[in-house]
Tab-separated table of C-alpha atoms in Angstrom:
chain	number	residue	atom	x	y	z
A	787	UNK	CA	108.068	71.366	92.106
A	788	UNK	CA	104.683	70.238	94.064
A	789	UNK	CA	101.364	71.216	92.896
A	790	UNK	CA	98.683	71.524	95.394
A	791	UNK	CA	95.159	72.409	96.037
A	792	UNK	CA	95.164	75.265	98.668
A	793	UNK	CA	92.451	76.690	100.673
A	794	UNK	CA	92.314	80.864	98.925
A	795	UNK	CA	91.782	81.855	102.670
A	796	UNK	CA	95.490	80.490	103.338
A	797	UNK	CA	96.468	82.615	100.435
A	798	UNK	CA	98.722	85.654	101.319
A	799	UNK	CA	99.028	88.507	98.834
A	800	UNK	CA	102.824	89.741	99.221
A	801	UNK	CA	103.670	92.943	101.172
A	802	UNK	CA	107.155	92.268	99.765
A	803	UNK	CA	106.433	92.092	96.549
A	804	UNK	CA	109.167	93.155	94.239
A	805	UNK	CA	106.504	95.132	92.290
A	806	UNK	CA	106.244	97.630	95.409
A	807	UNK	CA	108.677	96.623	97.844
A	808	UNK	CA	108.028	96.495	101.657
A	809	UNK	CA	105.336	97.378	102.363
A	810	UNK	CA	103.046	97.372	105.955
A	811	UNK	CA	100.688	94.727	105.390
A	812	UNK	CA	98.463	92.819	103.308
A	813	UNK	CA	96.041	95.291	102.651
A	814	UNK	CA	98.466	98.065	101.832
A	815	UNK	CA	99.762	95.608	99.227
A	816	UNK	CA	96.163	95.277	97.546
A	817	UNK	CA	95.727	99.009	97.955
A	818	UNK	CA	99.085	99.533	95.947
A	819	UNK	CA	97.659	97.001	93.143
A	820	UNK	CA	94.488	98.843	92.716
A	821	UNK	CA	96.392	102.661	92.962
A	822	UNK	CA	99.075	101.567	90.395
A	823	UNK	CA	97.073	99.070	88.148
A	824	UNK	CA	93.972	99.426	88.543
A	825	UNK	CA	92.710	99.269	84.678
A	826	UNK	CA	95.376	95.734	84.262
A	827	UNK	CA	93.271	94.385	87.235
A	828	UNK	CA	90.074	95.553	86.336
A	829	UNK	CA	90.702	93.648	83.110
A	830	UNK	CA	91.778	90.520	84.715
A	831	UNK	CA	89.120	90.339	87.222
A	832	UNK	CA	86.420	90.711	84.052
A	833	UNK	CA	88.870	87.745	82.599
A	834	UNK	CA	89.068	85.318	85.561
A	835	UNK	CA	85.024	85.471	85.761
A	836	UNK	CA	84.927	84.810	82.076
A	837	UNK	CA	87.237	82.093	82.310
A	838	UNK	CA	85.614	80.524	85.617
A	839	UNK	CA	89.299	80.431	87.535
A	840	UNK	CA	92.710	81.046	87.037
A	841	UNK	CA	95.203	79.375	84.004
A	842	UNK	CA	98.361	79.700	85.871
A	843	UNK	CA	98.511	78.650	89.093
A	844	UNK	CA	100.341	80.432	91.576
A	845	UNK	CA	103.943	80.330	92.687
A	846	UNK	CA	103.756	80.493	96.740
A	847	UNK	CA	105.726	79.700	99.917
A	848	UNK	CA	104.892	77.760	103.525
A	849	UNK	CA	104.261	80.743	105.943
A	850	UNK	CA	103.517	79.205	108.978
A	851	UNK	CA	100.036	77.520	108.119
A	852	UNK	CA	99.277	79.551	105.540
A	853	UNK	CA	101.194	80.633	101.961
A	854	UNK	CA	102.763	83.836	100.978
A	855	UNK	CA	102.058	84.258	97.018
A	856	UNK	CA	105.729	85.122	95.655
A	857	UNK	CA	104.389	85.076	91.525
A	858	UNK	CA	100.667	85.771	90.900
A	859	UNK	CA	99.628	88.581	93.591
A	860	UNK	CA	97.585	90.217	91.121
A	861	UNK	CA	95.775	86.914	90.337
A	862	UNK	CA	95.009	85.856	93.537
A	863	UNK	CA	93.712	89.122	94.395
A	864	UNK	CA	91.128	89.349	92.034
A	865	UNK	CA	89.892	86.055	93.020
A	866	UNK	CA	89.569	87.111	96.627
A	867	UNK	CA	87.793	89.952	95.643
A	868	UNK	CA	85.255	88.229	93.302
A	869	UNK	CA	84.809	86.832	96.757
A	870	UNK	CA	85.012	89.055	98.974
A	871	UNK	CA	83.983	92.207	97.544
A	872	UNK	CA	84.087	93.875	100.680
A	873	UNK	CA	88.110	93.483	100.767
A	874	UNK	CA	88.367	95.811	97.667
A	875	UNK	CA	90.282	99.193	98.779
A	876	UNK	CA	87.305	101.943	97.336
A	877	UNK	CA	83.504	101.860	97.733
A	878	UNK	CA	83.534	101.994	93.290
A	879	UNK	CA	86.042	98.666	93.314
A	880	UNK	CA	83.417	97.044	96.110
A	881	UNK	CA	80.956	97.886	93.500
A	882	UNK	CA	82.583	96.461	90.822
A	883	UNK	CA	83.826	93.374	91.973
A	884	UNK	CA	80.284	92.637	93.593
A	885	UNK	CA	78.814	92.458	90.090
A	886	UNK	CA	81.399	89.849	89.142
A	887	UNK	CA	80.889	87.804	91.579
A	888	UNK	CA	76.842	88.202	90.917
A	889	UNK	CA	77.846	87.453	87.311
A	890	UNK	CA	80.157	84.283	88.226
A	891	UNK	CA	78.380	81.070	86.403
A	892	UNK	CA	77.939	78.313	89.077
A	893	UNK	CA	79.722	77.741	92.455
A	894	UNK	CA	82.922	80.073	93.121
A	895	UNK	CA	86.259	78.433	94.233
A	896	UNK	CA	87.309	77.574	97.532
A	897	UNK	CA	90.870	76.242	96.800
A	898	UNK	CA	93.070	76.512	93.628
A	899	UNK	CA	95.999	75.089	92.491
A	900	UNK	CA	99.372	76.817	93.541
A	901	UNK	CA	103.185	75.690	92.768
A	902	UNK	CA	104.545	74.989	95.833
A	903	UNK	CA	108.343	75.616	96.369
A	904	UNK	CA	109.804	75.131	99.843
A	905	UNK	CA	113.599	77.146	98.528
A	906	UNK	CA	113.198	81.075	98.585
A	907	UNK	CA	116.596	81.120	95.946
A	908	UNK	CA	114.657	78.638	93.914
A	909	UNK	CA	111.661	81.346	94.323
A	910	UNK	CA	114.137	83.871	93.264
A	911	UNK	CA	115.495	82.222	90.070
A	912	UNK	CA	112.033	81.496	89.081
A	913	UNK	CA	110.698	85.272	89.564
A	914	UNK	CA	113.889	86.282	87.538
A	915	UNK	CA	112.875	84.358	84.579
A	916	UNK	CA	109.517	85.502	84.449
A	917	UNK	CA	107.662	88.564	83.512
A	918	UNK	CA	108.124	88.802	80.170
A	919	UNK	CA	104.754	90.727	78.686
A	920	UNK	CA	101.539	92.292	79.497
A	921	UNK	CA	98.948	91.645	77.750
A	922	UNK	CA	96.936	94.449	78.515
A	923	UNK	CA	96.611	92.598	81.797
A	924	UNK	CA	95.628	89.668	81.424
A	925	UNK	CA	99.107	87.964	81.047
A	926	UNK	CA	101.948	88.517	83.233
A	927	UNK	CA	103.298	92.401	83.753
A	928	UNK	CA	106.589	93.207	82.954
A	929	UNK	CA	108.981	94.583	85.414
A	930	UNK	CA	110.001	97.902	85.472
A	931	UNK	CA	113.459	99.605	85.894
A	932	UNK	CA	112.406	100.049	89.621
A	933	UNK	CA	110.773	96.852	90.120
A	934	UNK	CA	114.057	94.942	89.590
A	935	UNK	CA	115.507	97.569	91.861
A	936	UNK	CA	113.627	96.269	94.317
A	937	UNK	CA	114.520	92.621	93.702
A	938	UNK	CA	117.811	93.473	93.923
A	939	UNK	CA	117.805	95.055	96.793
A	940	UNK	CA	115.827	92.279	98.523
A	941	UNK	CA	117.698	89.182	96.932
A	942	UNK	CA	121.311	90.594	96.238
A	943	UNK	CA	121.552	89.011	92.540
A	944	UNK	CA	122.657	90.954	89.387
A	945	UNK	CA	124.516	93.563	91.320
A	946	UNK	CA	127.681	93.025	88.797
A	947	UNK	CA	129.700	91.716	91.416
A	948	UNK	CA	129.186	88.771	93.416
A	949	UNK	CA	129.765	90.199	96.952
A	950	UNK	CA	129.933	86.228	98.659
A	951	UNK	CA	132.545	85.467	96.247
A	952	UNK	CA	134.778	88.569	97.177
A	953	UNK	CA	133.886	88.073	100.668
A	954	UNK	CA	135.276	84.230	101.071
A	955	UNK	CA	138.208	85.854	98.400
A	956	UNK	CA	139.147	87.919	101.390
A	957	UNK	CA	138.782	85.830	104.237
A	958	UNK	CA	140.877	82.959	102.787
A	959	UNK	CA	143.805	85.420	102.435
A	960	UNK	CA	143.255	86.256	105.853
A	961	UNK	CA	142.482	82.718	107.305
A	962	UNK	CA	139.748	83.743	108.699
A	963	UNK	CA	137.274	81.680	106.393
A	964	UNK	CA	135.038	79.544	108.385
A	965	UNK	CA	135.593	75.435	108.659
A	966	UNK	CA	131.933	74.999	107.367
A	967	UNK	CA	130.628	76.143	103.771
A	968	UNK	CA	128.946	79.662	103.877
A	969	UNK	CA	126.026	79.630	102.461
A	970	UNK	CA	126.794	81.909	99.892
A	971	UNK	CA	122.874	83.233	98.536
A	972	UNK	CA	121.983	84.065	102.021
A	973	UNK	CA	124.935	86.357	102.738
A	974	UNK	CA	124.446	87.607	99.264
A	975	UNK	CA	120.494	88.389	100.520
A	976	UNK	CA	121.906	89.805	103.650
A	977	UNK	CA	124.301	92.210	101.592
A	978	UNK	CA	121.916	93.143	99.264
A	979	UNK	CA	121.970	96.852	99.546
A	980	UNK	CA	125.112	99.164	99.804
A	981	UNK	CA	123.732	100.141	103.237
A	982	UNK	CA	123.843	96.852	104.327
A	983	UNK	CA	127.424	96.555	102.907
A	984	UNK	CA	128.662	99.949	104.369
A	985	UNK	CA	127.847	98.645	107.676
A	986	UNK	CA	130.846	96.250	107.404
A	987	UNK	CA	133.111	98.724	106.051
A	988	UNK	CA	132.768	97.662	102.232
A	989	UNK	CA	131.174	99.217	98.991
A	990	UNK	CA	130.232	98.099	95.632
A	991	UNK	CA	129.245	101.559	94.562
A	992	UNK	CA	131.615	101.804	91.994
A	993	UNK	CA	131.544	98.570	90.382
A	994	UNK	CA	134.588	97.143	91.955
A	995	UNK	CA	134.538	95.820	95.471
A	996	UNK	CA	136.703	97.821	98.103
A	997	UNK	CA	137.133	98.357	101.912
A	998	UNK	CA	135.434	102.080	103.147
A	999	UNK	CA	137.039	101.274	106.737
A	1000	UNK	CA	140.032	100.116	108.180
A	1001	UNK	CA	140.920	96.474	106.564
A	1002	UNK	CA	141.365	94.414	109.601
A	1003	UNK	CA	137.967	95.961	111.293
A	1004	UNK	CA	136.571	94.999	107.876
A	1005	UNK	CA	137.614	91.513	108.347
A	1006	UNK	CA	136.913	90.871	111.644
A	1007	UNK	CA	133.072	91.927	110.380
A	1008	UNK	CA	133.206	90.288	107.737
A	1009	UNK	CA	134.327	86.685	109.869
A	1010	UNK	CA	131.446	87.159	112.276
A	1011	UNK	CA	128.698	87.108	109.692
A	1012	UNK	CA	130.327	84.193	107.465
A	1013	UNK	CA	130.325	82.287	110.569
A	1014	UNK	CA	127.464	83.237	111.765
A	1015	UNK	CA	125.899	81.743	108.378
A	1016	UNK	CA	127.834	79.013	108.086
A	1017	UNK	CA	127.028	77.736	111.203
A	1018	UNK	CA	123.548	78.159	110.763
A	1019	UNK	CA	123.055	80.748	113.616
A	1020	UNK	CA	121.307	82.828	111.405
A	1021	UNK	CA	119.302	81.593	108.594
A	1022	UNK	CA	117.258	82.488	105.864
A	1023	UNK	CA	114.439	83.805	107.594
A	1024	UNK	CA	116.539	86.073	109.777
A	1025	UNK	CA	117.741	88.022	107.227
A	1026	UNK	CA	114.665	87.784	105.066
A	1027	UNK	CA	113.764	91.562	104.429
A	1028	UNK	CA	114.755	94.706	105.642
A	1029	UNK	CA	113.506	95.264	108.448
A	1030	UNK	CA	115.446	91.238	109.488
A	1031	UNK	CA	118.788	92.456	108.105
A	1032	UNK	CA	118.918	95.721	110.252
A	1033	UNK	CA	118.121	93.631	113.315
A	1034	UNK	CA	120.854	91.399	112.753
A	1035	UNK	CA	122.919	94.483	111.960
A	1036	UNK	CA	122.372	96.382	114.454
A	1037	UNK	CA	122.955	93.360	117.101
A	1038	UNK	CA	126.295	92.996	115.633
A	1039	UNK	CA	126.812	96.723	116.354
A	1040	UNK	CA	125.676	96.689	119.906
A	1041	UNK	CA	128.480	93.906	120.350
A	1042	UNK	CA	130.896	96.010	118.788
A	1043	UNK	CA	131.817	93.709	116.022
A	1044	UNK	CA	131.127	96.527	112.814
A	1045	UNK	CA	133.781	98.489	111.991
A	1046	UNK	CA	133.400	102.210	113.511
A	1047	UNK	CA	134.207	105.981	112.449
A	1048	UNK	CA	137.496	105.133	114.563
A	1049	UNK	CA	138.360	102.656	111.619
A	1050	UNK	CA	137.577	105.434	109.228
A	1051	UNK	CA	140.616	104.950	106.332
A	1052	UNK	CA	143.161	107.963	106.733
A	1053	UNK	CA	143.615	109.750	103.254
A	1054	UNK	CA	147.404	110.196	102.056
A	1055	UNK	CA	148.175	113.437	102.362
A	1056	UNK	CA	148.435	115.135	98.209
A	1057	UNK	CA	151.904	117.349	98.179
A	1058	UNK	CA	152.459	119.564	95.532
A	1059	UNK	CA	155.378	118.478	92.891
A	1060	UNK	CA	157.267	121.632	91.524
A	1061	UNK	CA	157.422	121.864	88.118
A	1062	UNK	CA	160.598	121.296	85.947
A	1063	UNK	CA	159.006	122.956	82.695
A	1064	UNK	CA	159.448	126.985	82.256
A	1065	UNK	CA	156.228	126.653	80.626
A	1066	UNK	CA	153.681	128.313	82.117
A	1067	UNK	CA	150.438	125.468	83.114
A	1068	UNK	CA	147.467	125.892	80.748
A	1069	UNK	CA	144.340	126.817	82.588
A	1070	UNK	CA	141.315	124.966	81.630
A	1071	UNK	CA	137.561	125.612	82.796
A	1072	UNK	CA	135.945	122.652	84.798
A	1073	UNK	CA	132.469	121.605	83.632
A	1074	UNK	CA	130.057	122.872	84.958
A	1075	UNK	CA	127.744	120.618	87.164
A	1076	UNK	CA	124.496	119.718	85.607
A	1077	UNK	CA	121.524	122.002	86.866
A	1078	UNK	CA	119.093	119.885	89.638
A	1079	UNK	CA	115.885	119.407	87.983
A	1080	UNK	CA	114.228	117.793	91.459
A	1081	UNK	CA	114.322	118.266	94.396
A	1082	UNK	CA	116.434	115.531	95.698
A	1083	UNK	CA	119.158	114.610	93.402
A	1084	UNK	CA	120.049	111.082	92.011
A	1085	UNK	CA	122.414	110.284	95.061
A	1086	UNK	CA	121.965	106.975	97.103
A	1087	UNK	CA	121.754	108.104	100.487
A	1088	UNK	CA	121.832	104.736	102.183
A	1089	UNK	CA	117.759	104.261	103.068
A	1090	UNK	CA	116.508	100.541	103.389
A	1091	UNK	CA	113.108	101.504	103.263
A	1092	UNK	CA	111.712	98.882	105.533
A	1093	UNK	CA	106.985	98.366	104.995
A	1094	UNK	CA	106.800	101.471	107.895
A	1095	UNK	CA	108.140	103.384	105.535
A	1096	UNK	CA	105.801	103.305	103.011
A	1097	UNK	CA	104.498	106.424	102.688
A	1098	UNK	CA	107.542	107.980	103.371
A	1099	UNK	CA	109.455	105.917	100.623
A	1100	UNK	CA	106.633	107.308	97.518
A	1101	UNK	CA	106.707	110.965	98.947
A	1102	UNK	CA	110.598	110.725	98.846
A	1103	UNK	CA	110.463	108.897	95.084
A	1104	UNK	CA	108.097	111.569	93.812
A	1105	UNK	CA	110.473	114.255	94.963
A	1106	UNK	CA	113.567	112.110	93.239
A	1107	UNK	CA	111.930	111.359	90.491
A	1108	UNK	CA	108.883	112.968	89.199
A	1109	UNK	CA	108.260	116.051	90.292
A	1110	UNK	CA	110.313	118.779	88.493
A	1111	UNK	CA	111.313	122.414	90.608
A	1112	UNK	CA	110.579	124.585	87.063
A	1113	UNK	CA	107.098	123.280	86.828
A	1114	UNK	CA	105.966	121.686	90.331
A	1115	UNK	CA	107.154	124.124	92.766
A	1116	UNK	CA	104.155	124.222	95.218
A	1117	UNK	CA	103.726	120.632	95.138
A	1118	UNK	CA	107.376	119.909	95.967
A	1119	UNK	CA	107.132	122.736	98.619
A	1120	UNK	CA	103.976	120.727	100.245
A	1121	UNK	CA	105.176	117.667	99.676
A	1122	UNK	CA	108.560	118.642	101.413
A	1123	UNK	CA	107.564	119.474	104.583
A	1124	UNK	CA	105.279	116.916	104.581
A	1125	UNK	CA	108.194	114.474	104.105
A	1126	UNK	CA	110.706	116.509	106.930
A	1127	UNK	CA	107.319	116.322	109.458
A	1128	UNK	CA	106.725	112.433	108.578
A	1129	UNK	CA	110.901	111.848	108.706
A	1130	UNK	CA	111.203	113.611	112.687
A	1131	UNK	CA	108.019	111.339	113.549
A	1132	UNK	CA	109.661	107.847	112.215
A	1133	UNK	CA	112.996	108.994	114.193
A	1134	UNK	CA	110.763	109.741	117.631
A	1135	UNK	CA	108.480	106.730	117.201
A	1136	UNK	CA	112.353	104.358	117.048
A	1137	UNK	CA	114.329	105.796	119.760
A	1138	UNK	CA	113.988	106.858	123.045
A	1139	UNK	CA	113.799	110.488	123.145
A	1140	UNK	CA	112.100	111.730	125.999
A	1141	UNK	CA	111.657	115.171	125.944
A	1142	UNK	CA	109.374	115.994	122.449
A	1143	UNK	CA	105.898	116.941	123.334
A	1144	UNK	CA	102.714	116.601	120.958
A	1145	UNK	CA	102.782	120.634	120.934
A	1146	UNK	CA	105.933	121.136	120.214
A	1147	UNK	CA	106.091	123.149	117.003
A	1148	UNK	CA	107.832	121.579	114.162
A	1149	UNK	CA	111.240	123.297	114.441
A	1150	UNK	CA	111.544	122.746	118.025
A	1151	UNK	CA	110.784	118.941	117.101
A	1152	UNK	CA	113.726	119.126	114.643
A	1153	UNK	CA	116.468	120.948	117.340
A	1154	UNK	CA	115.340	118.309	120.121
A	1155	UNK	CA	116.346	115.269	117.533
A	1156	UNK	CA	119.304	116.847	115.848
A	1157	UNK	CA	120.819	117.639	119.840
A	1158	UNK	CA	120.228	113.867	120.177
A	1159	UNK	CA	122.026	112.740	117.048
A	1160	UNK	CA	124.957	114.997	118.164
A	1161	UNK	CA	124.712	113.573	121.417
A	1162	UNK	CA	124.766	109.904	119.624
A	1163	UNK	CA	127.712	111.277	117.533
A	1164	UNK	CA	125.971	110.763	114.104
A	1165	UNK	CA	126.117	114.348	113.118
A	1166	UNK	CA	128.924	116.867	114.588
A	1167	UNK	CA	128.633	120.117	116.334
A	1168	UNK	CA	129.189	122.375	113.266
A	1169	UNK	CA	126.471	120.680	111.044
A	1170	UNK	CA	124.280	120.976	114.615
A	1171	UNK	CA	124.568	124.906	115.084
A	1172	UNK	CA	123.737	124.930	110.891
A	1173	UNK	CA	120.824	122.844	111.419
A	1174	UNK	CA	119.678	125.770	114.630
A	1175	UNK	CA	119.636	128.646	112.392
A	1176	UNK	CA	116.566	127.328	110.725
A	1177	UNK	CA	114.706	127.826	113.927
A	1178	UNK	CA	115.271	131.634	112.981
A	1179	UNK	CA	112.200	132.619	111.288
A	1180	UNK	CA	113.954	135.775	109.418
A	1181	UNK	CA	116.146	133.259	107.571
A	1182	UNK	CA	114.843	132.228	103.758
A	1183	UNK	CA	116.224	128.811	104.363
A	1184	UNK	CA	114.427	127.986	107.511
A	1185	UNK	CA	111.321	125.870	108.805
A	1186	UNK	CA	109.335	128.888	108.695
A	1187	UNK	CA	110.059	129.560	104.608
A	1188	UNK	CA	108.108	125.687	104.975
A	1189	UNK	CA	105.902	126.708	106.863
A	1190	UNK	CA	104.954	129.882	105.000
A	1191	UNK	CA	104.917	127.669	101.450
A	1192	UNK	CA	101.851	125.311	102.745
A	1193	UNK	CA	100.133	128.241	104.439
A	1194	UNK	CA	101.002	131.814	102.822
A	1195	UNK	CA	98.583	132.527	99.707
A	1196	UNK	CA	101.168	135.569	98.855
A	1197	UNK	CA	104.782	133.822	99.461
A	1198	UNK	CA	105.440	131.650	96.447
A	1199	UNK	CA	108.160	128.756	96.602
A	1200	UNK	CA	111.370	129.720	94.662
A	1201	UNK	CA	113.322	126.584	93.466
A	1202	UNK	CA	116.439	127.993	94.203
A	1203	UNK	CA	115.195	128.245	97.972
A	1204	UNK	CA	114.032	124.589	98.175
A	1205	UNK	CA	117.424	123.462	96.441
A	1206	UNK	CA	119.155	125.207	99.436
A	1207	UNK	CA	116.303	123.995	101.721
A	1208	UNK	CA	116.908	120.843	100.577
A	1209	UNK	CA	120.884	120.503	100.747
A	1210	UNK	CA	120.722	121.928	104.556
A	1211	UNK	CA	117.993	119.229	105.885
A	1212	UNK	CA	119.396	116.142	103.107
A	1213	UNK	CA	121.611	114.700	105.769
A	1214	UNK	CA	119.258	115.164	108.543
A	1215	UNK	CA	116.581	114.158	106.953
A	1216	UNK	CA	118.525	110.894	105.894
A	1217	UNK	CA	119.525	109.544	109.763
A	1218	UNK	CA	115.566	110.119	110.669
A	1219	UNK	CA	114.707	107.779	108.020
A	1220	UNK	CA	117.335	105.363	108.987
A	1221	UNK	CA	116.647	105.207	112.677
């Protein structure tokens, strides 16, 4: 551990932060501070003035020649606006932090002291470990259920199962385990998420490691990317968030080393077994499936969400999670097609599609990119022609039922409509997000 004096200028508040996830930039990680915490960092801006600095210095990383705070974003960015109060996200927060910085007794800081660590795992253990209370504030915040979600999902540890360990299990059956060691917290990183793991043909979902494609294409995967790390062809910072991992990914794809739909697993074919007993079978009634409270149901439906995302990512959580159909109905409705609009946008602005104009209406939008994920062979012809009847404006499960939600003061959103709405588009809606 090295403690240093660093200029606050060179200081980087995290758009990774595992309090938010990915998010754009810099900015749009202060933003989220302010829009999520604002009373916490109103209270610890009041405390750092009061205090003339900072207790605990913060935990950062080399980022070319400046640091990237890792532990101690909110800190450090109440500190840079005592500073600069012009940085602060609302005209009332430029107001506010002005007056601190009017208030401050004597000269304000230029430099601080920070722990600097030059190992992200080392990082990683450290932010595990932490986080512990609150304070009303002032002290450290305590992570949420979602919070370590998203360190998770970034760093790969606490998953249940360590996915390296089952990996180099597999390969050293095959002998197909590389001469060199594999660094085993990168491909852990790299594997993270159970999109990220799907995309070599393997799952954790349900808690015990096993092959979703063909076992040898599996393998053969699996072989590239342990030699790929072991040989140090890819390192840490290749891999280093989302938007790294797909890149890597997705070059592996283009040289057709992931496993495809070809190496789909066949399933064994169930016969029926005559029964010896006279008895007639007992019937018994199936229970019946829990009634959908939100919109989108607790499913994982294989979304990253890299920092362009953003907005995308909270619309998408408020529908999953906090926004119910009994009591929300014309919010969800909004939001919906708000979310299906921002979804066909992110899939136009990461391919090539030529033939979408500015003017096109929504649903003609929506036709022109499902045709081109047929064409790609992501979705098949059947789910195609489903997704062209909601061009049909007669149709209650259509773009224009949407449509009419935002803009119709007599046509009232039914839940039952935007459940159906919902299941027709989920799939769709999923591969635009994931382009």
């Amino acid at each position: 551990m090295l403690q240093d004096l660093i200029d606050i200028e060179k200081l980087l508040i995290n758009r990774a932060n595992d309090r938010h996830g990915e998010l754009e930039n810099e900015t749009a990680a202060i933003s989220w501070l302010f829009n999520n915490r604002e009373t916490h960092m109103r209270n610890l801006a009041k405390d750092i003035v009061k205090s003339k600095g900072i207790y605990e210095p913060p935990l950062v990383f080399p980022t070319g020649d400046k640091y990237t705070v890792y532990d101690g974003n909110r800190r450090t960015t109440c500190l840079k606006l005592i500073i600069n109060p012009r940085r602060a996200p609302t005209a009332e927060l430029q107001v506010f932090f002005q007056k601190l910085k009017d208030s401050w007794s004597g000269e304000l800081p230029n430099k601080i002291p920070c722990q600097v660590e030059q190992d992200r795992d080392r990082i990683d253990e450290i932010l595990f470990r932490r986080h512990t209370g609150s304070q009303n504030g002032v002290g450290q915040s305590m992570w949420d259920d979602r919070m370590k979600s998203h360190f998770v999902t970034r760093t790969g540890k606490c998953t249940g199962i360590n996915i390296a360990d089952q990996i180099e299990t597999h390969l050293k059956e095959a002998k197909m385990l590389p001469a060199q060691r594999i660094p085993r917290s990168n491909l852990n990183r790299l594997l993270s998420a159970e999109a990220f793991r799907n995309r070599l043909g393997i799952s954790v979902s349900q808690g015990e490691f096993k092959f979703i494609r063909k076992k040898e294409a599996s393998l053969r995967a699996m072989a590239r990317v342990a030699r790929d790390l072991a040989e140090k062809k890819v390192v840490l910072e290749d891999i280093w968030d989302v938007e790294a991992k797909t890149r890597y990914l997705d070059s592996l794809d283009q040289e057709g080393i992931l496993p495809t739909a070809k190496d789909a697993i066949e399933k064994p074919e169930v016969k029926a077994v005559a029964s010896s007993s006279s008895k007639p079978l007992k019937r018994f009634s199936a229970p019946r499936p829990k009634k959908r409270t939100t919109l989108i149901p607790d499913t994982d439906y294989g979304i990253t969400w890299p920092g362009h995302l953003q907005r995308h990512r909270d619309i998408w959580e408020e529908l999953q999670h906090q926004l119910f159909l009994e009591t929300h109905p014309n919010a969800i409705s909004t939001l919906f097609r708000v979310l299906l609009e921002l979804s066909i946008e992110n899939y136009l602005a990461r391919t090539t599609l030529k033939n979408v104009y500015d003017n096109d209406k929504l649903a003609n939008k929506l036709i022109k990119v499902a045709d081109d994920l047929c064409k790609r062979g992501q979705i098949d012809k059947k789910y195609l022609s489903e997704l062209k009847k909601m061009q049909q404006a007669e149709k209650i499960i259509s773009i224009d039922t949407l449509h009419r939600y935002v803009h119709s003061p007599d046509f009232a959103p039914s839940p039952e409509h935007l459940r159906a709405i919902w299941d027709s588009l989920a799939k769709f809606l999923a591969l635009c997000l994931k382009a």
